[in-house]
Short mmCIF file of C-alpha atoms in Angstrom, two decimals:
data_model
loop_
_atom_site.label_atom_id
_atom_site.label_comp_id
_atom_site.label_asym_id
_atom_site.label_seq_id
_atom_site.Cartn_x
_atom_site.Cartn_y
_atom_site.Cartn_z
CA UNK U 1 -46.54 13.49 102.55
CA UNK U 2 -49.58 13.27 100.22
CA UNK U 3 -49.74 14.67 96.73
CA UNK U 4 -51.90 17.63 97.82
CA UNK U 5 -49.47 18.49 100.67
CA UNK U 6 -46.51 18.45 98.15
CA UNK U 7 -48.45 20.82 95.88
CA UNK U 8 -49.37 23.10 98.73
CA UNK U 9 -45.68 23.15 99.96
CA UNK U 10 -44.48 23.94 96.41
CA UNK U 11 -47.07 26.67 96.14
CA UNK U 12 -46.01 28.36 99.34
CA UNK U 13 -42.25 28.19 98.35
CA UNK U 14 -42.99 29.83 95.01
CA UNK U 15 -45.24 32.39 96.67
CA UNK U 16 -42.43 33.22 99.08
CA UNK U 17 -40.02 33.58 96.20
CA UNK U 18 -42.35 36.00 94.35
CA UNK U 19 -42.78 38.11 97.45
CA UNK U 20 -38.93 38.20 97.91
CA UNK U 21 -38.54 39.33 94.27
CA UNK U 22 -41.05 42.15 94.85
CA UNK U 23 -39.07 43.32 97.92
CA UNK U 24 -35.80 43.19 95.99
CA UNK U 25 -37.34 45.28 93.22
CA UNK U 26 -38.83 47.74 95.60
CA UNK U 27 -35.50 48.02 97.33
CA UNK U 28 -33.74 48.66 94.02
CA UNK U 29 -36.15 51.40 93.23
CA UNK U 30 -35.71 53.05 96.59
CA UNK U 31 -37.51 55.91 98.11
CA UNK U 32 -37.86 59.66 97.43
CA UNK U 33 -34.08 60.27 97.39
CA UNK U 34 -33.55 57.76 94.67
CA UNK U 35 -36.65 58.32 92.48
CA UNK U 36 -36.97 62.09 92.67
CA UNK U 37 -33.47 63.11 92.19
CA UNK U 38 -32.82 66.65 90.78
CA UNK U 39 -31.38 65.25 87.65
CA UNK U 40 -34.39 63.06 87.02
CA UNK U 41 -36.86 65.89 87.71
CA UNK U 42 -34.97 68.34 85.47
CA UNK U 43 -34.73 65.97 82.57
CA UNK U 44 -38.25 64.95 82.79
CA UNK U 45 -39.35 68.57 83.00
CA UNK U 46 -37.46 69.17 79.73
CA UNK U 47 -39.28 66.18 78.19
CA UNK U 48 -42.66 67.64 79.23
CA UNK U 49 -42.02 70.71 77.12
CA UNK U 50 -41.41 68.76 74.00
CA UNK U 51 -44.13 69.45 71.35
CA UNK U 52 -45.87 72.17 73.41
CA UNK U 53 -43.34 74.86 73.59
CA UNK U 54 -45.74 77.19 71.69
CA UNK U 55 -47.74 77.61 74.88
CA UNK U 56 -47.09 80.59 77.04
CA UNK U 57 -47.28 78.55 80.23
CA UNK U 58 -44.82 76.01 79.00
CA UNK U 59 -42.40 78.89 78.01
CA UNK U 60 -42.63 80.29 81.49
CA UNK U 61 -42.12 76.83 82.98
CA UNK U 62 -39.01 76.22 81.01
CA UNK U 63 -37.67 79.65 81.73
CA UNK U 64 -37.74 79.02 85.50
CA UNK U 65 -37.08 75.27 85.27
CA UNK U 66 -33.78 75.26 87.17
CA UNK U 67 -35.07 76.96 90.29
CA UNK U 68 -38.59 75.63 90.22
CA UNK U 69 -37.30 72.06 90.03
CA UNK U 70 -35.36 72.53 93.30
CA UNK U 71 -38.45 74.10 94.90
CA UNK U 72 -40.68 71.29 93.78
CA UNK U 73 -38.23 68.69 94.97
CA UNK U 74 -38.18 70.31 98.37
CA UNK U 75 -42.02 70.23 98.54
CA UNK U 76 -41.84 66.45 97.81
CA UNK U 77 -39.28 65.79 100.52
CA UNK U 78 -41.21 67.84 103.01
CA UNK U 79 -44.58 66.21 102.09
CA UNK U 80 -46.06 69.46 101.01
CA UNK U 81 -46.66 68.69 97.35
CA UNK U 82 -50.30 68.26 96.27
CA UNK U 83 -51.58 67.70 92.72
CA UNK U 84 -53.27 70.76 91.08
CA UNK U 85 -56.47 70.92 89.22
CA UNK U 86 -57.03 69.49 85.78
CA UNK U 87 -57.87 71.36 82.56
CA UNK U 88 -60.91 69.64 81.01
CA UNK U 89 -61.62 69.60 77.31
CA UNK U 90 -62.88 67.24 74.59
CA UNK U 91 -61.12 65.75 71.55
CA UNK U 92 -62.65 64.12 68.50
CA UNK U 93 -60.63 61.00 67.66
CA UNK U 94 -61.68 58.57 64.88
CA UNK U 95 -65.30 59.65 65.13
CA UNK U 96 -65.52 59.45 68.97
CA UNK U 97 -65.59 62.25 71.48
CA UNK U 98 -63.18 61.64 74.42
CA UNK U 99 -63.04 63.85 77.56
CA UNK U 100 -59.50 64.79 78.37
CA UNK U 101 -58.30 66.01 81.77
CA UNK U 102 -54.87 67.62 81.30
CA UNK U 103 -52.71 68.37 84.37
CA UNK U 104 -50.59 71.39 84.83
CA UNK U 105 -47.11 71.10 83.31
CA UNK U 106 -45.67 71.42 86.91
CA UNK U 107 -47.63 68.29 87.92
CA UNK U 108 -46.67 66.57 84.71
CA UNK U 109 -43.04 66.84 85.67
CA UNK U 110 -43.79 64.95 88.92
CA UNK U 111 -46.01 62.41 87.11
CA UNK U 112 -43.43 61.59 84.52
CA UNK U 113 -40.67 61.15 87.14
CA UNK U 114 -42.87 58.94 89.25
CA UNK U 115 -43.94 56.76 86.27
CA UNK U 116 -40.43 56.32 84.86
CA UNK U 117 -38.68 55.97 88.20
CA UNK U 118 -41.13 53.80 90.24
CA UNK U 119 -44.32 52.66 88.62
CA UNK U 120 -42.82 51.24 85.46
CA UNK U 121 -40.03 49.13 86.94
CA UNK U 122 -42.40 47.78 89.54
CA UNK U 123 -45.38 47.10 87.35
CA UNK U 124 -43.60 45.59 84.27
CA UNK U 125 -42.65 42.23 85.82
CA UNK U 126 -46.28 41.47 86.55
CA UNK U 127 -47.43 42.23 82.96
CA UNK U 128 -47.37 39.76 80.09
CA UNK U 129 -45.12 40.40 77.16
CA UNK U 130 -48.03 40.88 74.78
CA UNK U 131 -49.32 43.95 76.68
CA UNK U 132 -47.63 46.65 74.59
CA UNK U 133 -49.67 49.89 75.06
CA UNK U 134 -47.69 52.98 75.98
CA UNK U 135 -44.60 50.91 76.96
CA UNK U 136 -40.98 51.34 75.87
CA UNK U 137 -40.09 49.78 72.48
CA UNK U 138 -43.64 48.72 72.09
CA UNK U 139 -46.93 50.25 70.92
CA UNK U 140 -49.82 49.90 68.54
CA UNK U 141 -48.04 48.07 65.65
CA UNK U 142 -46.36 45.92 68.26
CA UNK U 143 -49.81 44.64 69.32
CA UNK U 144 -50.68 43.87 65.68
CA UNK U 145 -47.50 41.89 65.20
CA UNK U 146 -48.14 39.90 68.32
CA UNK U 147 -51.64 38.98 67.09
CA UNK U 148 -50.24 37.97 63.68
CA UNK U 149 -47.60 35.73 65.35
CA UNK U 150 -50.29 34.14 67.55
CA UNK U 151 -52.38 33.53 64.38
CA UNK U 152 -49.44 31.78 62.68
CA UNK U 153 -48.72 29.62 65.73
CA UNK U 154 -52.36 28.71 65.99
CA UNK U 155 -52.36 27.65 62.34
CA UNK U 156 -49.37 25.37 62.83
CA UNK U 157 -51.25 23.57 65.63
CA UNK U 158 -54.93 23.63 64.52
CA UNK U 159 -55.13 25.08 61.00
CA UNK U 160 -58.01 27.45 60.60
CA UNK U 161 -60.10 25.59 63.12
CA UNK U 162 -61.02 27.52 66.23
CA UNK U 163 -62.27 30.95 67.12
CA UNK U 164 -61.05 34.39 68.07
CA UNK U 165 -62.74 36.00 71.06
CA UNK U 166 -62.74 39.85 70.55
CA UNK U 167 -63.36 41.38 73.98
CA UNK U 168 -63.61 44.95 75.16
CA UNK U 169 -63.96 46.57 78.54
CA UNK U 170 -66.75 48.90 79.30
CA UNK U 171 -65.85 52.48 80.28
CA UNK U 172 -62.26 51.43 80.93
CA UNK U 173 -60.88 54.70 82.44
CA UNK U 174 -64.08 56.03 83.96
CA UNK U 175 -64.88 52.80 85.83
CA UNK U 176 -61.47 52.09 87.30
CA UNK U 177 -61.78 51.01 90.86
CA UNK U 178 -59.65 53.10 93.34
CA UNK U 179 -59.79 50.22 95.81
CA UNK U 180 -58.04 47.99 93.39
CA UNK U 181 -55.44 50.56 92.59
CA UNK U 182 -54.79 51.28 96.27
CA UNK U 183 -54.42 47.53 96.87
CA UNK U 184 -51.86 47.23 94.09
CA UNK U 185 -49.95 50.23 95.54
CA UNK U 186 -49.81 48.55 98.86
CA UNK U 187 -48.64 45.29 97.30
CA UNK U 188 -45.92 46.70 94.99
CA UNK U 189 -44.97 50.20 96.16
CA UNK U 190 -43.21 49.19 99.42
CA UNK U 191 -41.90 52.62 100.26
CA UNK U 192 -44.49 54.57 102.09
CA UNK U 193 -43.56 57.99 100.61
CA UNK U 194 -43.74 56.72 97.05
CA UNK U 195 -47.01 54.97 97.84
CA UNK U 196 -48.47 58.17 99.28
CA UNK U 197 -47.67 60.25 96.18
CA UNK U 198 -49.26 57.59 93.89
CA UNK U 199 -52.35 57.56 96.15
CA UNK U 200 -52.62 61.34 95.96
CA UNK U 201 -52.70 61.34 92.29
CA UNK U 202 -55.46 58.66 92.24
CA UNK U 203 -57.45 60.72 94.86
CA UNK U 204 -57.63 63.80 92.50
CA UNK U 205 -60.66 62.10 91.01
CA UNK U 206 -63.48 61.97 93.66
CA UNK U 207 -66.08 59.21 94.02
CA UNK U 208 -63.85 56.19 94.60
CA UNK U 209 -63.67 55.28 90.85
CA UNK U 210 -62.36 56.54 87.57
CA UNK U 211 -59.10 57.91 86.29
CA UNK U 212 -58.54 60.91 84.03
CA UNK U 213 -57.49 60.59 80.34
CA UNK U 214 -54.40 62.50 79.47
CA UNK U 215 -52.39 61.81 82.71
CA UNK U 216 -49.24 59.69 82.37
CA UNK U 217 -49.65 58.07 85.81
CA UNK U 218 -53.30 57.11 84.88
CA UNK U 219 -52.03 55.64 81.62
CA UNK U 220 -49.52 53.42 83.42
CA UNK U 221 -52.06 52.46 86.05
CA UNK U 222 -54.64 51.27 83.45
CA UNK U 223 -52.05 49.48 81.34
CA UNK U 224 -51.13 47.40 84.29
CA UNK U 225 -54.63 47.07 85.94
CA UNK U 226 -55.79 44.02 83.85
CA UNK U 227 -52.55 42.22 84.47
CA UNK U 228 -54.14 39.60 86.92
CA UNK U 229 -56.75 38.91 84.22
CA UNK U 230 -53.98 38.43 81.58
CA UNK U 231 -52.10 36.07 83.87
CA UNK U 232 -55.36 34.16 84.54
CA UNK U 233 -55.94 33.76 80.82
CA UNK U 234 -52.34 32.61 80.09
CA UNK U 235 -51.85 30.34 83.22
CA UNK U 236 -55.15 29.14 84.67
CA UNK U 237 -57.03 29.01 81.32
CA UNK U 238 -53.92 27.78 79.43
CA UNK U 239 -54.57 29.93 76.34
CA UNK U 240 -51.24 31.06 74.88
CA UNK U 241 -52.60 33.04 71.92
CA UNK U 242 -53.96 36.01 73.99
CA UNK U 243 -52.84 39.65 73.90
CA UNK U 244 -54.38 43.01 74.50
CA UNK U 245 -53.93 46.65 73.58
CA UNK U 246 -55.34 48.73 76.50
CA UNK U 247 -58.91 47.47 76.76
CA UNK U 248 -59.14 45.49 73.51
CA UNK U 249 -58.52 41.77 73.72
CA UNK U 250 -58.02 39.26 70.88
CA UNK U 251 -58.00 35.73 72.40
CA UNK U 252 -57.42 32.67 70.10
CA UNK U 253 -59.56 29.76 71.35
CA UNK U 254 -58.53 26.15 70.25
CA UNK U 255 -61.18 24.09 68.54
CA UNK U 256 -61.42 21.79 71.54
CA UNK U 257 -62.42 24.55 73.95
CA UNK U 258 -65.74 26.34 74.34
CA UNK U 259 -65.32 30.09 73.76
CA UNK U 260 -68.46 31.13 75.63
CA UNK U 261 -67.26 29.20 78.79
CA UNK U 262 -63.88 31.00 78.54
CA UNK U 263 -65.61 34.22 78.16
CA UNK U 264 -67.75 33.65 81.24
CA UNK U 265 -64.74 32.89 83.36
CA UNK U 266 -62.91 35.92 82.18
CA UNK U 267 -65.97 38.11 83.04
CA UNK U 268 -65.99 36.64 86.55
CA UNK U 269 -62.23 37.26 87.01
CA UNK U 270 -62.35 40.81 85.64
CA UNK U 271 -65.32 41.74 87.93
CA UNK U 272 -63.00 40.99 90.96
CA UNK U 273 -60.83 43.99 89.97
CA UNK U 274 -63.64 46.36 89.11
CA UNK U 275 -63.45 45.72 85.33
CA UNK U 276 -66.67 45.31 83.41
CA UNK U 277 -66.58 43.43 80.05
CA UNK U 278 -68.78 45.03 77.40
CA UNK U 279 -70.88 42.08 76.21
CA UNK U 280 -72.40 44.29 73.38
CA UNK U 281 -68.85 44.74 71.87
CA UNK U 282 -67.69 41.20 72.48
CA UNK U 283 -67.74 38.97 69.43
CA UNK U 284 -66.77 35.35 68.78
CA UNK U 285 -65.66 34.79 65.23
CA UNK U 286 -64.41 31.68 63.50
CA UNK U 287 -60.79 31.94 62.28
CA UNK U 288 -61.97 30.90 58.75
CA UNK U 289 -63.59 34.40 58.45
CA UNK U 290 -62.00 37.83 58.58
CA UNK U 291 -62.28 39.89 61.72
CA UNK U 292 -61.35 43.36 62.83
CA UNK U 293 -59.12 44.34 65.74
CA UNK U 294 -58.20 47.88 66.50
CA UNK U 295 -59.65 49.23 63.23
CA UNK U 296 -57.40 46.66 61.31
CA UNK U 297 -58.87 43.71 59.26
CA UNK U 298 -57.16 40.39 59.82
CA UNK U 299 -57.54 37.41 57.59
CA UNK U 300 -56.07 33.97 57.99
CA UNK U 301 -55.74 32.30 54.58
CA UNK U 302 -55.80 28.65 53.71
CA UNK U 303 -52.05 28.56 53.42
CA UNK U 304 -51.49 30.05 56.83
CA UNK U 305 -50.59 33.59 55.60
CA UNK U 306 -51.87 36.43 57.75
CA UNK U 307 -53.12 39.37 55.71
CA UNK U 308 -53.69 42.64 57.63
CA UNK U 309 -55.57 45.58 55.92
CA UNK U 310 -56.09 49.05 57.26
CA UNK U 311 -59.32 50.74 57.96
CA UNK U 312 -61.03 51.11 54.61
CA UNK U 313 -62.81 54.27 55.78
CA UNK U 314 -59.41 55.94 55.94
CA UNK U 315 -59.25 55.88 52.12
CA UNK U 316 -62.29 58.00 51.75
CA UNK U 317 -60.93 60.44 54.43
CA UNK U 318 -57.54 60.61 52.72
CA UNK U 319 -59.18 61.36 49.26
CA UNK U 320 -61.22 64.19 50.70
CA UNK U 321 -58.16 65.45 52.52
CA UNK U 322 -56.02 65.56 49.34
CA UNK U 323 -58.74 67.46 47.44
CA UNK U 324 -59.17 69.96 50.29
CA UNK U 325 -55.39 70.45 50.36
CA UNK U 326 -55.44 71.18 46.60
CA UNK U 327 -57.85 74.07 47.15
CA UNK U 328 -55.79 75.51 50.03
CA UNK U 329 -52.59 75.15 48.10
CA UNK U 330 -53.95 76.93 45.05
CA UNK U 331 -55.18 79.71 47.25
CA UNK U 332 -51.87 80.02 49.04
CA UNK U 333 -53.11 78.95 52.50
CA UNK U 334 -50.71 75.84 52.43
CA UNK U 335 -47.09 75.72 51.38
CA UNK U 336 -45.70 73.00 49.15
CA UNK U 337 -43.82 71.37 52.14
CA UNK U 338 -47.05 71.30 54.29
CA UNK U 339 -48.91 69.55 51.43
CA UNK U 340 -46.09 67.06 50.83
CA UNK U 341 -45.96 66.11 54.63
CA UNK U 342 -49.72 65.85 54.90
CA UNK U 343 -50.02 63.56 51.86
CA UNK U 344 -47.10 61.41 52.88
CA UNK U 345 -48.48 61.07 56.39
CA UNK U 346 -51.83 59.75 55.04
CA UNK U 347 -50.19 57.34 52.64
CA UNK U 348 -47.83 56.13 55.41
CA UNK U 349 -50.66 54.68 57.35
CA UNK U 350 -51.49 52.18 54.61
CA UNK U 351 -47.84 51.40 54.00
CA UNK U 352 -47.75 49.58 57.41
CA UNK U 353 -50.41 47.09 56.18
CA UNK U 354 -50.92 44.83 53.17
CA UNK U 355 -52.61 47.65 51.20
CA UNK U 356 -50.25 48.07 48.19
CA UNK U 357 -53.20 48.82 45.80
CA UNK U 358 -54.55 51.43 48.08
CA UNK U 359 -51.14 53.11 48.34
CA UNK U 360 -50.85 53.11 44.52
CA UNK U 361 -54.30 54.65 44.09
CA UNK U 362 -53.63 57.39 46.59
CA UNK U 363 -50.23 58.19 44.91
CA UNK U 364 -51.98 58.39 41.60
CA UNK U 365 -54.50 60.77 43.03
CA UNK U 366 -51.83 62.98 44.51
CA UNK U 367 -50.03 62.94 41.14
CA UNK U 368 -53.13 63.88 39.26
CA UNK U 369 -53.89 66.85 41.71
CA UNK U 370 -50.54 68.21 42.41
CA UNK U 371 -48.26 66.91 39.62
CA UNK U 372 -45.56 65.21 41.72
CA UNK U 373 -44.75 61.70 42.70
CA UNK U 374 -44.20 60.23 46.17
CA UNK U 375 -41.77 57.32 46.85
CA UNK U 376 -40.35 55.76 49.91
CA UNK U 377 -37.21 57.85 49.83
CA UNK U 378 -39.33 61.13 49.73
CA UNK U 379 -37.45 62.12 46.49
CA UNK U 380 -40.01 64.74 45.31
CA UNK U 381 -39.81 68.23 43.97
CA UNK U 382 -39.19 71.26 46.15
CA UNK U 383 -41.22 74.35 45.83
CA UNK U 384 -38.49 76.40 44.20
CA UNK U 385 -38.22 73.77 41.43
CA UNK U 386 -41.98 73.82 40.76
CA UNK U 387 -41.86 75.47 37.35
CA UNK U 388 -39.18 73.21 36.06
CA UNK U 389 -40.98 70.21 37.39
CA UNK U 390 -44.25 71.11 35.67
CA UNK U 391 -42.30 71.08 32.37
CA UNK U 392 -40.86 67.69 33.16
CA UNK U 393 -44.27 66.08 33.68
CA UNK U 394 -45.72 67.34 30.37
CA UNK U 395 -46.10 64.76 27.61
CA UNK U 396 -44.21 66.90 24.98
CA UNK U 397 -41.12 67.35 27.13
CA UNK U 398 -38.09 65.52 25.84
CA UNK U 399 -35.48 64.57 28.34
CA UNK U 400 -31.85 65.62 27.61
CA UNK U 401 -29.59 62.95 26.35
#
């Protein structure tokens, strides 16, 4: 047997093992009876009400949750359940207008159960560890920590030589290919009833492409959609310092590799799954210079220390916010506890980064405006002790011995 034949035989054995593992996972997940149990539907329906119980529709939903859950489960088992229409609106987030398509809370109950019971356990094994958006025990700061760890590992091997490839997908959610999603459902969702429900949710957006923002199933689908590209970067291109948060990629390129060639190969691979790399937003920066990733500024020092600073524009926004809160507090529109929580929330953003000086300046501004101090234990003055507190902060007050 030649060397090529041995490699082919080993590839086929590994391919068969991977297919067997997918079958075992799908068998463990089961069908409708194991995924959409009454207990799972009821608990996920309760979770859908968290944070939105002020809505009239949510109050009616929770009032009849016990009986409506049984009715909705019967519809799923009799193949009569169909997703309802979305509620479309816009949100302004960090200076960008995003179109949101919110499903009815009755559909959210089914979406959450499908995501937690079927999609997540079947999609996670194909995803890289550094993919942390909207996943359990991960999130935004997990992605920042992964990039910081990759920078330290790169420094131990190559120093500050090399580049960071900052890549972004164009129209990530609106351009998602339905054909690629259906192909993944066919490959991973082995039970036909589970696959039909997942296909129904994708078909709620006509035209053959695009997924709505604000749907939990869409979030899980899009988190896992670039997994073949991630595995291509890690395995075929042999780049270990690569991670991504949704559609943002920081890829650490060693000094002996060409970042433009790597970018071209990633663009070709992403196009196979209906993903378009935004060349206008893609940048190649040397590691000897600072770069920005997810609104955070990264800097690899000469000693190998990774310094992470928050968005500098947030300082101006926080100062304007404090001064606006001062006017509303003096006029009685905001209570003392509302002001304290708002100020502490703005300062807590910078406490997650290496922004000690910014935190001190914002605390000094809060003290000059409101006359109280903030610390990490939140030991500040309550509203009923306001008059006594004002006397404490005066210069002519003598503390009791």
